[in-house]
Short mmCIF file of C-alpha atoms and ligand atoms in Angstrom, two decimals:
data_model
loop_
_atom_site.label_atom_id
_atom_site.label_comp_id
_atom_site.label_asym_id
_atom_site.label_seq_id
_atom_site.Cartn_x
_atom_site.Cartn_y
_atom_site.Cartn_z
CA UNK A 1 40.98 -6.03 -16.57
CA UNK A 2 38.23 -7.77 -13.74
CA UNK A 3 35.01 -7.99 -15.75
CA UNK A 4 33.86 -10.46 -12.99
CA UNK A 5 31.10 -9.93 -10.34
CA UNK A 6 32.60 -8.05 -7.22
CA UNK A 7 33.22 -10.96 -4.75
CA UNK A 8 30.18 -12.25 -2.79
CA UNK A 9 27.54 -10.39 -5.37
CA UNK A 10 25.67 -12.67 -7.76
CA UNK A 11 24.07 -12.42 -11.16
CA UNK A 12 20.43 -13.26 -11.42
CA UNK A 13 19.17 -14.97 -15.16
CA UNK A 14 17.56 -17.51 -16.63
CA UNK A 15 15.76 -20.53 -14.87
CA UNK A 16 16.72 -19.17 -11.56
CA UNK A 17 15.76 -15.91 -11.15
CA UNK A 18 12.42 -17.04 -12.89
CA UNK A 19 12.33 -19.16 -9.58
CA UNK A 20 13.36 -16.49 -7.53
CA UNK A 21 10.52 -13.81 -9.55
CA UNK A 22 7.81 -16.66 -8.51
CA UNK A 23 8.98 -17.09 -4.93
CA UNK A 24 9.29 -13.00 -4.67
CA UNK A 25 6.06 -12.70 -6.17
CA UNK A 26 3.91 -15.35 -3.36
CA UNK A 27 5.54 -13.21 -0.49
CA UNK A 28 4.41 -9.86 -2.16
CA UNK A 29 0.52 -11.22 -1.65
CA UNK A 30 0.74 -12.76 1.25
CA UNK A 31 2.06 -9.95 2.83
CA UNK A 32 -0.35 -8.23 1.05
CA UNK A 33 -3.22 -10.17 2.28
CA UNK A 34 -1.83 -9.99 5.58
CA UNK A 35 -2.53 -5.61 5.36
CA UNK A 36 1.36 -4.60 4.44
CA UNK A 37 1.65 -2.16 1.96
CA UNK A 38 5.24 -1.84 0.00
CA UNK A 39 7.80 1.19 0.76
CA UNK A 40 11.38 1.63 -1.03
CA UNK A 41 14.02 3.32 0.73
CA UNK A 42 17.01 4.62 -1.05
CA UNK A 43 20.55 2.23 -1.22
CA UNK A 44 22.27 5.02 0.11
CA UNK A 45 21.71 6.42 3.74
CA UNK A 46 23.79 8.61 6.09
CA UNK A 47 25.80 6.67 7.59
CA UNK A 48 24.35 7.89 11.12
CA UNK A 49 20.72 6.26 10.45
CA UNK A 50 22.90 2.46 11.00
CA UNK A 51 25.51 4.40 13.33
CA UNK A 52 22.77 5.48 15.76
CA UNK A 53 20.24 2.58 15.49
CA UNK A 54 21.85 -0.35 15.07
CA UNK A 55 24.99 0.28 17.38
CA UNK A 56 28.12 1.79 16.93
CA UNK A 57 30.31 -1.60 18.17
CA UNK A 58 27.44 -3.89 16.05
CA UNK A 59 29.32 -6.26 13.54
CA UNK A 60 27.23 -4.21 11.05
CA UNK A 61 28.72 -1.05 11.51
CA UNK A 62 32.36 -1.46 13.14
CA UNK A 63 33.17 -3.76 9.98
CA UNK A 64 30.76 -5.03 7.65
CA UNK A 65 29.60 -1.59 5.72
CA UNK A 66 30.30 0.03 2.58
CA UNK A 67 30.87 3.53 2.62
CA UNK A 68 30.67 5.54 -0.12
CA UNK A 69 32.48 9.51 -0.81
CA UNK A 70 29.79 12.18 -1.84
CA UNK A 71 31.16 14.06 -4.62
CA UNK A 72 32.80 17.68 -3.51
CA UNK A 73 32.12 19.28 -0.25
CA UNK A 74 28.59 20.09 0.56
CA UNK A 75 26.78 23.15 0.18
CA UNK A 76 27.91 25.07 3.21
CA UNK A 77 31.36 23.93 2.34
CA UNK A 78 31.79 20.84 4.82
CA UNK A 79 34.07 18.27 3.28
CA UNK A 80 32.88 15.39 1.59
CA UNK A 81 30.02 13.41 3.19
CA UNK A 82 30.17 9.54 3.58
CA UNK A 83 27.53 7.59 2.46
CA UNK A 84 26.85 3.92 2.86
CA UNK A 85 25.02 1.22 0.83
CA UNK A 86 22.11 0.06 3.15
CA UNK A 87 23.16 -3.12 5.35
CA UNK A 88 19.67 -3.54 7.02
CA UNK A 89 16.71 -2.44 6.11
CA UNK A 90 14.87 -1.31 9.67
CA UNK A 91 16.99 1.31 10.71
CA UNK A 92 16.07 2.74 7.11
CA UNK A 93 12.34 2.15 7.32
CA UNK A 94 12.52 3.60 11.19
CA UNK A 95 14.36 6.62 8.86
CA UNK A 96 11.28 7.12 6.49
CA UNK A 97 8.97 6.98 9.19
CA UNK A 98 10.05 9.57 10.82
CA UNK A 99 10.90 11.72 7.68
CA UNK A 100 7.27 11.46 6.57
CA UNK A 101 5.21 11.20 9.79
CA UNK A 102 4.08 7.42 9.12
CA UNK A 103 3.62 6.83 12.46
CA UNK A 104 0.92 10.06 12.90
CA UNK A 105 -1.85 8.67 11.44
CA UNK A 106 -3.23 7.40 14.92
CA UNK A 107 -3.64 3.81 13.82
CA UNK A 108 -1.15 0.55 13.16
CA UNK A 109 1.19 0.77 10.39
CA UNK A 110 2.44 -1.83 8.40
CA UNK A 111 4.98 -1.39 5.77
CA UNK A 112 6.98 -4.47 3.64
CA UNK A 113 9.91 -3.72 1.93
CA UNK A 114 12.18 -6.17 -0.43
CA UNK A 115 15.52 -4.76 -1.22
CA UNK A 116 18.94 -5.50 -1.96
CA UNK A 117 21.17 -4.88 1.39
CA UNK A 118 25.13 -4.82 1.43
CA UNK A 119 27.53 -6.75 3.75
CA UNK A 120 31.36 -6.58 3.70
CA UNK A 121 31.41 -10.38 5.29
CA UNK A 122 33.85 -13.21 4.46
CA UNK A 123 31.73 -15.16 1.54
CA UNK A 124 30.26 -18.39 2.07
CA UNK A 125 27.38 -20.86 1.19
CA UNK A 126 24.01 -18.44 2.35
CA UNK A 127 26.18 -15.56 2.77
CA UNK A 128 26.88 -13.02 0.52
CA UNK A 129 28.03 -9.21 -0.25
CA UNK A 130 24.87 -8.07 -1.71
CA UNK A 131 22.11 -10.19 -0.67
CA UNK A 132 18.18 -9.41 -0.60
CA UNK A 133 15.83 -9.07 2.06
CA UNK A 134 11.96 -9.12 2.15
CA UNK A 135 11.47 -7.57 5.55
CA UNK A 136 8.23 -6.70 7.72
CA UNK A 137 7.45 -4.27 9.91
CA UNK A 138 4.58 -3.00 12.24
CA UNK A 139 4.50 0.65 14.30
CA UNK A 140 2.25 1.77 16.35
CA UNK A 141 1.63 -0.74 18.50
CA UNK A 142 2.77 -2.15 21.73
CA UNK A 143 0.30 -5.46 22.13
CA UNK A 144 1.59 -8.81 22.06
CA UNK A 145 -1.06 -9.91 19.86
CA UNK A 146 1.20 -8.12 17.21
CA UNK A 147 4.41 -9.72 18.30
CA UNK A 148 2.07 -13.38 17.51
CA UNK A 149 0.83 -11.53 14.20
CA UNK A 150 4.24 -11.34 12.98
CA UNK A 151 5.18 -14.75 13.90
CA UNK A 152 2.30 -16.07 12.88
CA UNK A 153 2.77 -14.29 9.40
CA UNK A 154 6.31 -15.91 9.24
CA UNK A 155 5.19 -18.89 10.06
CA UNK A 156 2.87 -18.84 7.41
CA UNK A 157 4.95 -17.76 4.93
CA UNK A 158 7.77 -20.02 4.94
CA UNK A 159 4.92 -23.19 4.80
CA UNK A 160 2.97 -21.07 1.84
CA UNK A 161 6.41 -20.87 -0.07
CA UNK A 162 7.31 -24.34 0.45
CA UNK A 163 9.54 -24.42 3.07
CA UNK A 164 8.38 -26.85 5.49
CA UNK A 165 11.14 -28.02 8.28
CA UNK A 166 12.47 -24.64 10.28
CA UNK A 167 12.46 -23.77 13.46
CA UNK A 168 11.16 -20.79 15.10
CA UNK A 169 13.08 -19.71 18.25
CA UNK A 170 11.81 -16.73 20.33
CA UNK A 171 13.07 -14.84 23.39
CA UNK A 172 12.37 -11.97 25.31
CA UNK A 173 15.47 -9.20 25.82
CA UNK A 174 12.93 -7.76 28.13
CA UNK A 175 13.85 -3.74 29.31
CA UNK A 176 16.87 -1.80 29.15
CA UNK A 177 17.31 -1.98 32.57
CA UNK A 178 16.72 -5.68 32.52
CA UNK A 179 19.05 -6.36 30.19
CA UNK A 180 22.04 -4.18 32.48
CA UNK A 181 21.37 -6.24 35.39
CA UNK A 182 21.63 -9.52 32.44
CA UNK A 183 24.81 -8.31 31.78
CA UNK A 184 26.32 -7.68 35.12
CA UNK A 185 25.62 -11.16 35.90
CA UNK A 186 26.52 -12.44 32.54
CA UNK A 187 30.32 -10.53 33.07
CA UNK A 188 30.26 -12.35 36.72
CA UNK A 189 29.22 -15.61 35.43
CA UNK A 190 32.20 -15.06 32.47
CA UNK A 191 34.94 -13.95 35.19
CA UNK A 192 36.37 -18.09 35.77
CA UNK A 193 37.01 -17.96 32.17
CA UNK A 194 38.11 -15.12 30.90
CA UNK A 195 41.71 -17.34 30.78
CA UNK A 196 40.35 -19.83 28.17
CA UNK A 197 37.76 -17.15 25.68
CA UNK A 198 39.95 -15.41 22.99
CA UNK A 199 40.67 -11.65 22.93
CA UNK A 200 37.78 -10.90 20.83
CA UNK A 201 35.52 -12.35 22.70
CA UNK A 202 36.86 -10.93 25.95
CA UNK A 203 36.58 -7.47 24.38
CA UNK A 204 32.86 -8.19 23.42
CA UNK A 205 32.29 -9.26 26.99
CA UNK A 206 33.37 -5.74 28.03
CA UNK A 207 31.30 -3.75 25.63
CA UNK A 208 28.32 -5.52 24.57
CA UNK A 209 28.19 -8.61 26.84
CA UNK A 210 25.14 -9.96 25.48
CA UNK A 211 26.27 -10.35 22.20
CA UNK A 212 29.08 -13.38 23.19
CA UNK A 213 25.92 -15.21 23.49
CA UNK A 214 25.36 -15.18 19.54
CA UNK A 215 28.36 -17.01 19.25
CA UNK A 216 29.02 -19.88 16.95
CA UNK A 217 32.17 -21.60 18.71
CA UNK A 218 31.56 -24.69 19.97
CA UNK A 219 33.45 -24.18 23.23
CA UNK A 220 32.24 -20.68 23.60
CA UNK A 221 28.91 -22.17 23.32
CA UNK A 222 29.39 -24.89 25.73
CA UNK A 223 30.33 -22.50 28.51
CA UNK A 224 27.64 -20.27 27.64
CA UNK A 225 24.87 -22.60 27.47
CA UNK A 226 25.14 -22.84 31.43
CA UNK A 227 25.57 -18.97 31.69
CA UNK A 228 22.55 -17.01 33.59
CA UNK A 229 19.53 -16.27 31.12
CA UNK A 230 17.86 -13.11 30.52
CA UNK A 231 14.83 -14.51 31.93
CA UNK A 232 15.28 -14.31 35.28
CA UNK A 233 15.89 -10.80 34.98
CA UNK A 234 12.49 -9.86 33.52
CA UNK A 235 10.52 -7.40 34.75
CA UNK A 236 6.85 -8.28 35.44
CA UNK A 237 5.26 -6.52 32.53
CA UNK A 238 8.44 -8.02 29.77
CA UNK A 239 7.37 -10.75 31.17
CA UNK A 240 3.66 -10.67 30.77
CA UNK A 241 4.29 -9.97 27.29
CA UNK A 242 6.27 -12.95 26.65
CA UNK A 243 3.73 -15.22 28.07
CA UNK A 244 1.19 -13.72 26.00
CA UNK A 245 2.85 -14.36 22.85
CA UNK A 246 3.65 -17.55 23.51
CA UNK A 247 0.40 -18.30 25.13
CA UNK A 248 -1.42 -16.97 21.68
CA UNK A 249 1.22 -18.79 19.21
CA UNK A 250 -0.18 -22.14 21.33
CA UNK A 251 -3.54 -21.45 20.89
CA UNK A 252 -2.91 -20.74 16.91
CA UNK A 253 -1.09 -23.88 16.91
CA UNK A 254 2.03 -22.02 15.84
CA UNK A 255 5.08 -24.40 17.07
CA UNK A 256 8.25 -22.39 18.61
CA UNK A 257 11.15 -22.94 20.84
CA UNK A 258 11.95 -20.64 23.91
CA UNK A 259 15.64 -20.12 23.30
CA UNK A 260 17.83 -17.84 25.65
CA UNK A 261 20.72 -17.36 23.72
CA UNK A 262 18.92 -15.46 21.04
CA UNK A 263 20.26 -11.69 21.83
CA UNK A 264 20.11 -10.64 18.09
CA UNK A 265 23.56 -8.58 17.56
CA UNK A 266 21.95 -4.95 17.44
CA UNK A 267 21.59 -2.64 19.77
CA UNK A 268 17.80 -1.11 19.03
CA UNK A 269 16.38 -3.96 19.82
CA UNK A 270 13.98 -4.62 23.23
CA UNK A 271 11.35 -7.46 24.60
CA UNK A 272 10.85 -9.94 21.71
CA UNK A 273 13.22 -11.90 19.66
CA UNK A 274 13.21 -14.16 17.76
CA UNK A 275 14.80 -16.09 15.05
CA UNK A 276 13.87 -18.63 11.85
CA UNK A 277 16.59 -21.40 11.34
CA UNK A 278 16.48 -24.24 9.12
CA UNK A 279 19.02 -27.53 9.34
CA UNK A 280 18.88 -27.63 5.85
CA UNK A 281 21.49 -24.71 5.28
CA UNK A 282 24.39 -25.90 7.40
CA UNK A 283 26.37 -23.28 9.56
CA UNK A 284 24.84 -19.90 7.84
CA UNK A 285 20.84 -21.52 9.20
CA UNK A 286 19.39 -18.22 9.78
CA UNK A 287 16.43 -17.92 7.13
CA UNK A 288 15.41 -15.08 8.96
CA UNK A 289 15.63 -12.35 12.40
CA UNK A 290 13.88 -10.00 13.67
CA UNK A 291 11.95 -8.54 16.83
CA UNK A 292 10.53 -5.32 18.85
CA UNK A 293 12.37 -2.18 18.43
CA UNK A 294 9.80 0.51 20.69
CA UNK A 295 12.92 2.34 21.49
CA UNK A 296 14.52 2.78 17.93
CA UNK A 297 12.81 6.42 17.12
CA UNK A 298 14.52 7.77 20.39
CA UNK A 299 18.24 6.89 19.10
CA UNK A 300 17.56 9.31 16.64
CA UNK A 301 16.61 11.78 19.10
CA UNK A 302 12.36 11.37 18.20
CA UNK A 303 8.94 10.65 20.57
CA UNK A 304 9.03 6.76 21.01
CA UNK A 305 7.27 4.99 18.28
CA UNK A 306 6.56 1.19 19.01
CA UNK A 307 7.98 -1.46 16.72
CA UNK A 308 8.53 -4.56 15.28
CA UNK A 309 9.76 -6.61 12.33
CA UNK A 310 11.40 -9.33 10.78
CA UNK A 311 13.43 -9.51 7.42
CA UNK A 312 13.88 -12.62 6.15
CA UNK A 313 16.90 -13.43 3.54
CA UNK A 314 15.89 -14.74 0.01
CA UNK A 315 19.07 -16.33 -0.83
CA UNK A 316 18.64 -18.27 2.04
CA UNK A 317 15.02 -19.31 1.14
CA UNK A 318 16.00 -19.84 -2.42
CA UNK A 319 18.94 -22.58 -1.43
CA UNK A 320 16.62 -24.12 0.84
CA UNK A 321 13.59 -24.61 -2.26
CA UNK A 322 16.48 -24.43 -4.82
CA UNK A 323 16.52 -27.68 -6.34
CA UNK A 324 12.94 -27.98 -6.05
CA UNK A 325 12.05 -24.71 -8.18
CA UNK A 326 15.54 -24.25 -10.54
CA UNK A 327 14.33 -27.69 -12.89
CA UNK A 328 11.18 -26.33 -13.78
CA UNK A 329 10.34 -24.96 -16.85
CA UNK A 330 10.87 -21.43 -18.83
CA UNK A 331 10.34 -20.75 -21.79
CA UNK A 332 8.23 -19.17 -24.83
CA UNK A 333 4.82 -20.74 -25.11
CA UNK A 334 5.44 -21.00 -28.39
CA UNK A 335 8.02 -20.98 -31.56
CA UNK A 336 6.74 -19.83 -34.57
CA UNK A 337 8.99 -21.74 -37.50
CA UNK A 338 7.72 -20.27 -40.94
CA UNK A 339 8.68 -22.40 -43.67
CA UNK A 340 9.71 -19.87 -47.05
CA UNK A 341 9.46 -16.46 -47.57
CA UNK A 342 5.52 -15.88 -47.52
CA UNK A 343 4.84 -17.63 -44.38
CA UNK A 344 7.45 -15.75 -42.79
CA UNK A 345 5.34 -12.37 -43.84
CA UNK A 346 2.36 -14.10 -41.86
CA UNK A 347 3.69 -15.49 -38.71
CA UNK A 348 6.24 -11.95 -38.49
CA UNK A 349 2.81 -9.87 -38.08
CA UNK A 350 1.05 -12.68 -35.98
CA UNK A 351 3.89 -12.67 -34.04
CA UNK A 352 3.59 -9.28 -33.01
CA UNK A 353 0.19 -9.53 -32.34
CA UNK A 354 0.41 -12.03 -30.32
CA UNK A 355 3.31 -10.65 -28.15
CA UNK A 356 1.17 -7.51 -27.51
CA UNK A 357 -2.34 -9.61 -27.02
CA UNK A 358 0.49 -11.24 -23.74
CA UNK A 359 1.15 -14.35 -25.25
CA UNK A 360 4.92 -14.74 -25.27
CA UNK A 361 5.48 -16.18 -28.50
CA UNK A 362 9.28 -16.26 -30.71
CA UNK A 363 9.80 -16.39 -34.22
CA UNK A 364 13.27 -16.39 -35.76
CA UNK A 365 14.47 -14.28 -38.30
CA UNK A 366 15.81 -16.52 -40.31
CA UNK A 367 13.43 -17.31 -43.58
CA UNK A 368 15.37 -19.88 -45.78
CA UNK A 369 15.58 -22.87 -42.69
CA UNK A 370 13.57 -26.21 -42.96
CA UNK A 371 11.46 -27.37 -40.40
CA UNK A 372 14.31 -29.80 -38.84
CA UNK A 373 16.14 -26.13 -37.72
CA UNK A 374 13.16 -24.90 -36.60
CA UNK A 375 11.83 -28.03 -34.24
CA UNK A 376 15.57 -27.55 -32.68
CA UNK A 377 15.54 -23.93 -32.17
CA UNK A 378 12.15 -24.52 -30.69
CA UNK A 379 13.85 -27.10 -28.24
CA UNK A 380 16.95 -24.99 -27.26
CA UNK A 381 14.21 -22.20 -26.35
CA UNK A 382 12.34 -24.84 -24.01
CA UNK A 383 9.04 -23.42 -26.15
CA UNK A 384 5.80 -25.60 -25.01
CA UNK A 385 4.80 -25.81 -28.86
CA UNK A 386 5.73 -25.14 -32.13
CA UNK A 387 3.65 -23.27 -35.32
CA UNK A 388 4.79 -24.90 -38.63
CA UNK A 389 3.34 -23.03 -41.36
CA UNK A 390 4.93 -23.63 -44.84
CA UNK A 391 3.63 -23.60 -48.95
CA UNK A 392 1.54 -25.85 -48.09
CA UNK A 393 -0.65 -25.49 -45.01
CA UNK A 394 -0.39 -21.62 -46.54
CA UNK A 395 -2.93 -22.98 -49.16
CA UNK A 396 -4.67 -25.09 -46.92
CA UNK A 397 -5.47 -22.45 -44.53
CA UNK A 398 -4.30 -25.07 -41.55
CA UNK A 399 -0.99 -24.55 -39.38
CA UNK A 400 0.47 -27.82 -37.81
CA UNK A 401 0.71 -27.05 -34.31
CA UNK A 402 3.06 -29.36 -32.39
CA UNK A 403 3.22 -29.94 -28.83
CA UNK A 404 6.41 -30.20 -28.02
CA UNK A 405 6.14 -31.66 -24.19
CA UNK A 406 3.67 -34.61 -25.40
CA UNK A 407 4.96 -34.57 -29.31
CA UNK A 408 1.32 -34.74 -30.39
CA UNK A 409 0.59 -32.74 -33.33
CA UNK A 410 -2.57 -30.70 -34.70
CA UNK A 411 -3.46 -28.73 -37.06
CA UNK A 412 -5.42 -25.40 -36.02
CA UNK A 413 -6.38 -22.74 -38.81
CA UNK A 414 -3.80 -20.01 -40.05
CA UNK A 415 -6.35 -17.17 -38.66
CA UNK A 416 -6.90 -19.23 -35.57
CA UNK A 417 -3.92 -19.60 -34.14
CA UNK A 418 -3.87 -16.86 -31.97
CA UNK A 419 -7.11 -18.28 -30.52
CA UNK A 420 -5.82 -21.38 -29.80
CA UNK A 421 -2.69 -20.63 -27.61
CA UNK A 422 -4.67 -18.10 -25.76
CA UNK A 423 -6.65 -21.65 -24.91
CA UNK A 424 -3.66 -23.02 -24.43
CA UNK A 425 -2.03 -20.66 -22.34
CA UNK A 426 -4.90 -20.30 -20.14
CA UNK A 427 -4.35 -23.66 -18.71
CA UNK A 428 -0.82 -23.16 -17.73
P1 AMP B 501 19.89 -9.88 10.01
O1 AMP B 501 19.51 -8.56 9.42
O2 AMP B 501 21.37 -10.06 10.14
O3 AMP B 501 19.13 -10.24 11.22
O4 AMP B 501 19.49 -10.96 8.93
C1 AMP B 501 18.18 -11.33 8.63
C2 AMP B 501 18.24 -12.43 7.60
O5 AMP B 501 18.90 -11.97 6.42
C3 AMP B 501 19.09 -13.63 8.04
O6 AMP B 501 18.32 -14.52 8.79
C4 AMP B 501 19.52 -14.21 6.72
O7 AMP B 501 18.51 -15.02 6.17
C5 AMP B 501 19.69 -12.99 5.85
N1 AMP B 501 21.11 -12.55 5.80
C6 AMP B 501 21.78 -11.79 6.69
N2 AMP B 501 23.04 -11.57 6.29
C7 AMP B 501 23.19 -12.20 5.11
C8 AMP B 501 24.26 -12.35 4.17
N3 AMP B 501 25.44 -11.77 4.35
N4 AMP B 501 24.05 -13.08 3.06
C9 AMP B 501 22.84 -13.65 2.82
N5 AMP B 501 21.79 -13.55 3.67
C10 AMP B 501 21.95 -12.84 4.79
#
């Protein structure tokens, strides 16, 4: 029997999903702050929401998704319908919109989401089966100024968390049309050396050109580095945009890289993109993607809806602050150690009252240990202090209350105890 994780899918406990639960919990109000309010989508989707967004020769879809069998045929007697375990969370959101009309309220919508997503990809450091996204996204809007919002708000974000060294890389895919005439002259440009690419790439080069320029082969890259860029195919207005953004990121002293060879390897997206890379993670540096999408609602056969996002990915994040964030501490604020049979009555009902006032407090249930046990129970728990009550500080009315960071010890009454770590918890 395997009673392992599935490959590439992680466990979260202890010390480092309290790290992660911090981390998660700074994004949620600063994207708050920043006017995004939360939406869910399901981890199952017809498979055609990714199929018709995101491209049907995308790595995503050719090779990297789960599927999953619906049970029995459906109601009109079709067979079985595949489903598949979200790999990306905008052609879902795009999905939702347009299932509930988001976009017809007349103003700018903004929408965060933080989900697990699902990836058959070869595991590696930063890359995993089921990894987790916090992603952002704005409709309704076609100004650059929310193109700089966004990367602004990334910006931001990564310094708020911690994260200080990454680079932000942004290009412009400009027009459909722009991007055919890229690719003509991409395919021309590739022609001397079709002899010395592999197969792969020479099929790529045939049906999504653009995308050999996301490559991560060094001699690939070499060749392509002195290919044509989109840029000179821009159409006046793309390239308006561009200038705007960048122009605005300048101004809000928001540093950025122009990079051409970031085509972003799905098909829905148009004009800006952009991408968040960090040295610190070695090949897998992506800490996060993203860009406009205005003609996304059309591949599913809807009115255009202008859009744009970013999701960036948490494991990522969390390797990069890992070290930083996994030492510190967890733990009860404090152990209760009753000493005999009577104080055990006490601290049992304090206990509870304590845990329900929202002070996280432990007691063990053990009521014939000495205070030796207790102190190392306290210890293995990583409490901040420790309640000693025993025969005698029952008749004295006064706990000794032990500090189990400094070692300084106290003593604080019986019926004041509660008091006290609420003092005590406040300044933690
Ligand atoms: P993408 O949707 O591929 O543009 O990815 C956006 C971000 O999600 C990337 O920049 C990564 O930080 C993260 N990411 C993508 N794929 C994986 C994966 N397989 N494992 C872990 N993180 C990932």
């Amino acid at each position: 029997m395997n009673l392992k994780a599935v490959r590439g899918m992680h466990d979260l406990f202890g010390p480092e999903l309290v790290a992660w639960k911090k981390v998660e919990s700074r994004i949620h109000s600063i994207l708050s702050a920043f006017g995004f309010d939360e939406i869910r989508t399901p981890v199952l989707e017809h498979v055609e929401v990714f199929k018709q967004s995101v491209g049907d020769d995308s790595e995503i879809v050719e090779k990297q998704m789960y599927e999953v069998l619906e049970r029995g045929p459906t109601a009109d007697g079709k067979a079985a319908e595949k489903l598949v375990l979200r790999p990306e969370g905008t052609a879902a959101f795009a999905r939702a919109v347009l299932e509930h009309g988001l976009h017809r309220t007349g103003h700018i919508g903004r929408y965060y989401y933080s989900l697990p997503m699902f990836r058959h990809e070869r595991p590696q450091k930063g890359r995993l089966r089921q990894f987790h996204q916090v992603g952002a996204e704005i409709i309704n809007s076609t100004a650059p100024e929310t193109d700089a919002e966004l990367l602004v708000l990334i910006d931001h974000l990564f310094r708020e968390i911690g994260i200080q060294e990454f680079t932000l890389r942004i290009n412009s895919l400009g027009t459909a049309a722009a991007r055919a005439q890229f690719a003509e002259a991409l395919k021309k440009f590739m022609a001397p050396h079709l002899s010395s690419i592999d197969e792969v790439v020479r099929a790529k080069l045939q049906r999504a050109p653009l995308r050999i320029l996301d490559t991560k082969d060094p001699s690939l890259l070499e060749i392509v580095r002195n290919a044509p860029t989109i840029g000179e195919f821009l159409e006046p207005q793309s390239r308006q945009h561009f200038e705007t953004i960048c122009s605005r990121l300048t101004a809000l002293g928001v540093p950025f890289v122009i990079d051409p060879l970031i085509v972003r390897g799905l098909d829905y997206y148009s004009e800006t993109a952009f991408e968040v890379t960090s040295n610190a993670l070695g090949s897998q540096s992506a800490l996060g993607a993203g860009g406009r999408y205005d003609g996304l609602a059309e591949r599913f056969g809807a009115s255009p809806i202008p859009g744009i996002g970013w999701a960036i990915g948490l494991e990522r994040v969390m390797l990069v602050l890992g070290t930083q964030l996994a030492t510190e501490a967890h733990g009860p604020l404090a152990f209760l150690a009753p000493i005999g049979p009577a104080a055990f009555e006490l601290l049992l009902s304090k206990s509870l009252e304590m845990k329900k006032s929202g002070l996280r407090t432990e007691i063990s249930y053990e009521r014939d240990k000495g205070l030796k046990w207790h102190l190392k129970q306290a210890d293995r728990l990583n409490a901040q202090w420790a309640i000693l009550v025993g025969d005698s500080e029952l008749s004295s009315g006064l706990a000794q209350a032990k500090n189990l960071r400094t070692g300084d010890q106290q003593t604080v009454p019986i019926d004041k105890i509660q008091d006290f770590l609420h003092q005590e918890f406040q300044k933690t």
